[in-house]
Every structure is written in C-alpha cells, then in structure tokens.
Amino acid sequence: FLGRTARSTGSPKAMKKLADPEVWWDAIEPLLGDRRFTIALIVFALAGSLVVTVASEIGIRFFNTDWDNLLGYSVQRNRSWQPFFGLWIGFALATIVQGLVGAALLKIYSKPQCWLRGVAVAIVGSVPMYVGGLTLVLLPGILLFAIAFLISCAWWASGNRRLLGLSYGEAPEHVAVSLVVSGAFVALMAAGLPS
C-alpha cells in the first residue's frame, strides 16, 4: 500500500502530501475489505518499529553524547541484544494492541467494532513516530521523537474520524483512552518478562 500511496501523491509535492494523514486514509480505505491487508499492516508495524529500534541501538552502542556519564549517557558497545529485541517487539505489539483496544472501545461510542480499521488507524497513525525514530541515533533526538508522538496523536484522531466514524469531539478522547489502556497492558506484560 506504500507504493500506491506514493504514486497517488504526484511528483515534487509527494513528500508534503505523504505528511498529510488524509492521503494515507484515502490509500488504505479501499484495502480494508481485504483480510490479507492485515498481514501488510503487521509487517508495516514490525518494519516501522525496527527502524526506531535500530536507530536507538546505534545511538546507544556507537554515539556518546558525553553529556553526563553518571546518568548513563555513554557508549554501551558490549551490552546484550535482549533490550533490542524487547524494544522492537514491544513497540510493534504496543501499536497493534492500541488498535485492538481502540476497536473494542467503539462500543462506548455506539459505533460498530471493526478490528482491522482500529489496527489500521493505530499502525498508520504511527508513521510520524517511525520516521521521527530515525533521530534516536543521537540522544537529543528524543525531543524530536516526542514531537513525532504528538503528530501521531493528531494522525490517530484523524483516522478515528475518517475510518472509525467518530466525531471531532470523540476522536481525541478515544486516542487518549486507547493509549492509556494499551500502555497499561503492555507495561503489565513487560513486567512479567525476565529482566
């Protein structure tokens, strides 16, 4: 669906249009009737999460900010790979769980539950974070990643309106509740993992 999205945006204005979530919703809405699209979404979530995780790992292993060694901002070349895989799977899983929680919450808004649409909103809405995650190579990139998270919140609200049928007043509330519930779920699950 990425190729379709890129082709639909035209020539020099392609990047600007790709930053508009409505272009993404236009591209994926016809695909939502196809169950195979679920696999594409999961692969997209894994790939986007991998980008964020690899950038973080490069930053941790190879770049030293020399900011404050007491706070841990130092190169950790010999650390284990367990945190890498934990972050990768955790980030991808958190996004998918957010979509499932978002779909489950639709009953509260008297809307039909559509699991695929909920997952699509969560994963495609995470595109700004997947792109912003590249900045995590250097420690100050965390600030840009935080801004990317806020942009993703706007994308999720846009997707809630467009794909889930929520009103302008309901969409931001739905984003907040789905983030809190899915975040709590993933935190509880992570607490059960061996450290």
CSV table of C-alpha atoms in Angstrom, one decimal:
chain,number,residue,atom,x,y,z
A,1,PHE,CA,0.0,0.0,0.0
A,2,LEU,CA,3.0,2.3,0.4
A,3,GLY,CA,3.7,2.2,-3.4
A,4,ARG,CA,0.1,3.1,-4.0
A,5,THR,CA,0.3,5.9,-1.6
A,6,ALA,CA,3.5,7.3,-3.1
A,7,ARG,CA,2.1,7.1,-6.7
A,8,SER,CA,-1.1,8.8,-5.7
A,9,THR,CA,0.8,11.9,-4.4
A,10,GLY,CA,2.3,13.1,-7.6
A,11,SER,CA,5.8,14.5,-8.3
A,12,PRO,CA,7.6,17.2,-6.3
A,13,LYS,CA,4.8,17.6,-3.8
A,14,ALA,CA,4.9,13.9,-2.9
A,15,MET,CA,6.7,14.4,0.5
A,16,LYS,CA,4.3,17.1,1.5
A,17,LYS,CA,1.3,15.0,0.6
A,18,LEU,CA,2.8,12.0,2.4
A,19,ALA,CA,2.8,14.1,5.6
A,20,ASP,CA,-1.0,14.5,5.2
A,21,PRO,CA,-2.8,11.7,7.0
A,22,GLU,CA,-5.8,12.0,4.8
A,23,VAL,CA,-3.7,10.8,1.8
A,24,TRP,CA,-2.9,7.7,3.8
A,25,TRP,CA,-6.5,7.1,4.8
A,26,ASP,CA,-7.6,7.5,1.1
A,27,ALA,CA,-5.0,4.9,0.1
A,28,ILE,CA,-5.9,2.3,2.7
A,29,GLU,CA,-9.6,2.6,2.9
A,30,PRO,CA,-10.3,0.6,-0.2
A,31,LEU,CA,-7.9,-2.1,1.1
A,32,LEU,CA,-9.8,-2.6,4.4
A,33,GLY,CA,-12.2,-5.1,2.8
A,34,ASP,CA,-9.3,-7.4,2.1
A,35,ARG,CA,-8.3,-9.7,5.0
A,36,ARG,CA,-4.8,-10.0,3.5
A,37,PHE,CA,-4.3,-6.4,4.3
A,38,THR,CA,-4.0,-7.4,8.0
A,39,ILE,CA,-0.7,-9.1,7.2
A,40,ALA,CA,0.6,-6.0,5.4
A,41,LEU,CA,-0.3,-3.9,8.4
A,42,ILE,CA,1.5,-6.2,10.8
A,43,VAL,CA,4.6,-6.3,8.6
A,44,PHE,CA,4.4,-2.4,8.4
A,45,ALA,CA,4.3,-2.2,12.2
A,46,LEU,CA,7.3,-4.6,12.6
A,47,ALA,CA,9.3,-2.6,9.9
A,48,GLY,CA,8.5,0.8,11.5
A,49,SER,CA,9.3,-0.5,15.0
A,50,LEU,CA,12.5,-2.0,13.6
A,51,VAL,CA,13.6,1.4,12.3
A,52,VAL,CA,13.0,3.0,15.7
A,53,THR,CA,14.8,0.2,17.5
A,54,VAL,CA,17.8,0.1,15.1
A,55,ALA,CA,18.3,3.9,15.5
A,56,SER,CA,18.1,3.6,19.2
A,57,GLU,CA,20.6,0.8,19.3
A,58,ILE,CA,23.0,2.6,17.0
A,59,GLY,CA,22.8,5.6,19.3
A,60,ILE,CA,23.4,3.5,22.4
A,61,ARG,CA,26.2,1.4,21.0
A,62,PHE,CA,28.2,3.9,18.9
A,63,PHE,CA,27.5,7.5,19.8
A,64,ASN,CA,28.5,9.1,23.1
A,65,THR,CA,27.0,12.5,23.9
A,66,ASP,CA,29.5,13.0,26.7
A,67,TRP,CA,26.6,14.8,28.5
A,68,ASP,CA,26.8,13.1,31.8
A,69,ASN,CA,28.3,9.7,32.4
A,70,LEU,CA,26.7,9.4,35.8
A,71,LEU,CA,23.3,9.5,34.1
A,72,GLY,CA,24.3,6.8,31.7
A,73,TYR,CA,24.8,8.8,28.5
A,74,SER,CA,27.8,6.7,27.4
A,75,VAL,CA,28.5,4.2,24.8
A,76,GLN,CA,27.4,0.6,25.7
A,77,ARG,CA,29.1,-1.4,22.9
A,78,ASN,CA,29.1,-4.7,24.9
A,79,ARG,CA,25.5,-4.7,26.1
A,80,SER,CA,23.2,-7.7,25.5
A,81,TRP,CA,20.9,-7.8,22.5
A,82,GLN,CA,17.9,-8.7,24.7
A,83,PRO,CA,16.8,-5.0,25.1
A,84,PHE,CA,17.0,-4.5,21.3
A,85,PHE,CA,14.5,-7.3,20.7
A,86,GLY,CA,12.4,-6.3,23.7
A,87,LEU,CA,12.0,-2.7,22.3
A,88,TRP,CA,11.4,-3.9,18.8
A,89,ILE,CA,8.6,-6.4,19.7
A,90,GLY,CA,7.3,-4.2,22.5
A,91,PHE,CA,6.9,-1.2,20.2
A,92,ALA,CA,5.2,-3.2,17.4
A,93,LEU,CA,3.0,-5.0,19.9
A,94,ALA,CA,2.0,-1.8,21.7
A,95,THR,CA,0.8,-0.3,18.4
A,96,ILE,CA,-1.2,-3.4,17.5
A,97,VAL,CA,-2.7,-3.6,21.0
A,98,GLN,CA,-3.6,0.1,20.8
A,99,GLY,CA,-5.6,-0.6,17.6
A,100,LEU,CA,-7.4,-3.6,19.2
A,101,VAL,CA,-8.2,-1.5,22.3
A,102,GLY,CA,-9.4,1.3,20.1
A,103,ALA,CA,-11.7,-1.0,18.2
A,104,ALA,CA,-13.0,-2.5,21.4
A,105,LEU,CA,-13.8,1.0,22.7
A,106,LEU,CA,-16.0,1.7,19.8
A,107,LYS,CA,-19.0,0.1,21.6
A,108,ILE,CA,-18.9,3.0,24.1
A,109,TYR,CA,-19.4,5.4,21.2
A,110,SER,CA,-22.2,3.3,19.7
A,111,LYS,CA,-20.1,2.5,16.6
A,112,PRO,CA,-19.7,-0.9,15.1
A,113,GLN,CA,-16.5,-2.7,16.2
A,114,CYS,CA,-14.1,-3.1,13.2
A,115,TRP,CA,-10.9,-4.6,14.4
A,116,LEU,CA,-9.0,-4.2,11.1
A,117,ARG,CA,-9.9,-0.5,10.9
A,118,GLY,CA,-8.8,0.0,14.5
A,119,VAL,CA,-5.5,-1.6,13.9
A,120,ALA,CA,-5.0,0.3,10.7
A,121,VAL,CA,-5.6,3.6,12.5
A,122,ALA,CA,-3.0,2.7,15.2
A,123,ILE,CA,-0.3,1.5,12.8
A,124,VAL,CA,-0.7,4.1,10.0
A,125,GLY,CA,-1.0,6.8,12.7
A,126,SER,CA,2.4,5.8,14.0
A,127,VAL,CA,4.1,6.8,10.7
A,128,PRO,CA,5.4,10.1,12.2
A,129,MET,CA,7.0,8.1,15.1
A,130,TYR,CA,8.5,5.6,12.7
A,131,VAL,CA,10.1,8.5,10.7
A,132,GLY,CA,10.9,10.5,13.8
A,133,GLY,CA,12.5,7.4,15.3
A,134,LEU,CA,15.5,7.9,13.0
A,135,THR,CA,16.6,10.8,15.1
A,136,LEU,CA,17.1,8.5,18.1
A,137,VAL,CA,20.6,7.8,16.7
A,138,LEU,CA,21.7,10.8,18.9
A,139,LEU,CA,20.3,11.5,22.3
A,140,PRO,CA,18.8,14.9,21.6
A,141,GLY,CA,16.7,13.1,19.0
A,142,ILE,CA,14.4,12.1,21.9
A,143,LEU,CA,13.0,15.6,21.7
A,144,LEU,CA,12.1,15.2,18.1
A,145,PHE,CA,10.7,11.8,18.8
A,146,ALA,CA,8.4,13.4,21.4
A,147,ILE,CA,7.2,15.9,18.8
A,148,ALA,CA,6.6,13.0,16.4
A,149,PHE,CA,4.5,11.3,19.1
A,150,LEU,CA,2.3,14.4,19.3
A,151,ILE,CA,1.9,14.4,15.5
A,152,SER,CA,1.0,10.8,15.7
A,153,CYS,CA,-1.7,11.7,18.2
A,154,ALA,CA,-3.2,14.1,15.6
A,155,TRP,CA,-3.0,11.3,12.9
A,156,TRP,CA,-4.8,8.9,15.2
A,157,ALA,CA,-7.5,11.4,15.8
A,158,SER,CA,-7.8,12.0,12.1
A,159,GLY,CA,-8.0,8.2,11.5
A,160,ASN,CA,-10.6,7.9,14.2
A,161,ARG,CA,-12.8,10.4,12.4
A,162,ARG,CA,-12.2,9.1,8.9
A,163,LEU,CA,-12.0,5.3,9.4
A,164,LEU,CA,-13.9,4.7,12.6
A,165,GLY,CA,-16.6,7.3,12.2
A,166,LEU,CA,-16.0,9.2,15.4
A,167,SER,CA,-16.9,12.9,15.8
A,168,TYR,CA,-14.4,15.7,16.2
A,169,GLY,CA,-15.2,15.7,20.0
A,170,GLU,CA,-14.9,12.0,20.4
A,171,ALA,CA,-11.7,11.3,18.4
A,172,PRO,CA,-9.2,12.9,20.8
A,173,GLU,CA,-10.8,11.3,23.8
A,174,HIS,CA,-10.7,7.9,22.0
A,175,VAL,CA,-6.9,8.4,21.3
A,176,ALA,CA,-6.2,9.2,25.0
A,177,VAL,CA,-8.2,6.3,26.4
A,178,SER,CA,-6.7,3.8,23.9
A,179,LEU,CA,-3.2,5.0,24.6
A,180,VAL,CA,-3.7,4.7,28.4
A,181,VAL,CA,-5.3,1.2,28.2
A,182,SER,CA,-2.9,-0.2,25.7
A,183,GLY,CA,0.1,1.3,27.5
A,184,ALA,CA,-1.0,-0.2,30.8
A,185,PHE,CA,-1.5,-3.6,29.1
A,186,VAL,CA,2.0,-3.6,27.5
A,187,ALA,CA,3.6,-2.4,30.8
A,188,LEU,CA,1.9,-5.2,32.7
A,189,MET,CA,3.1,-7.7,30.1
A,190,ALA,CA,6.6,-6.3,30.1
A,191,ALA,CA,6.7,-6.6,33.9
A,192,GLY,CA,6.2,-10.3,33.6
A,193,LEU,CA,9.2,-10.8,31.3
A,194,PRO,CA,12.5,-11.8,32.7
A,195,SER,CA,14.9,-8.9,33.0
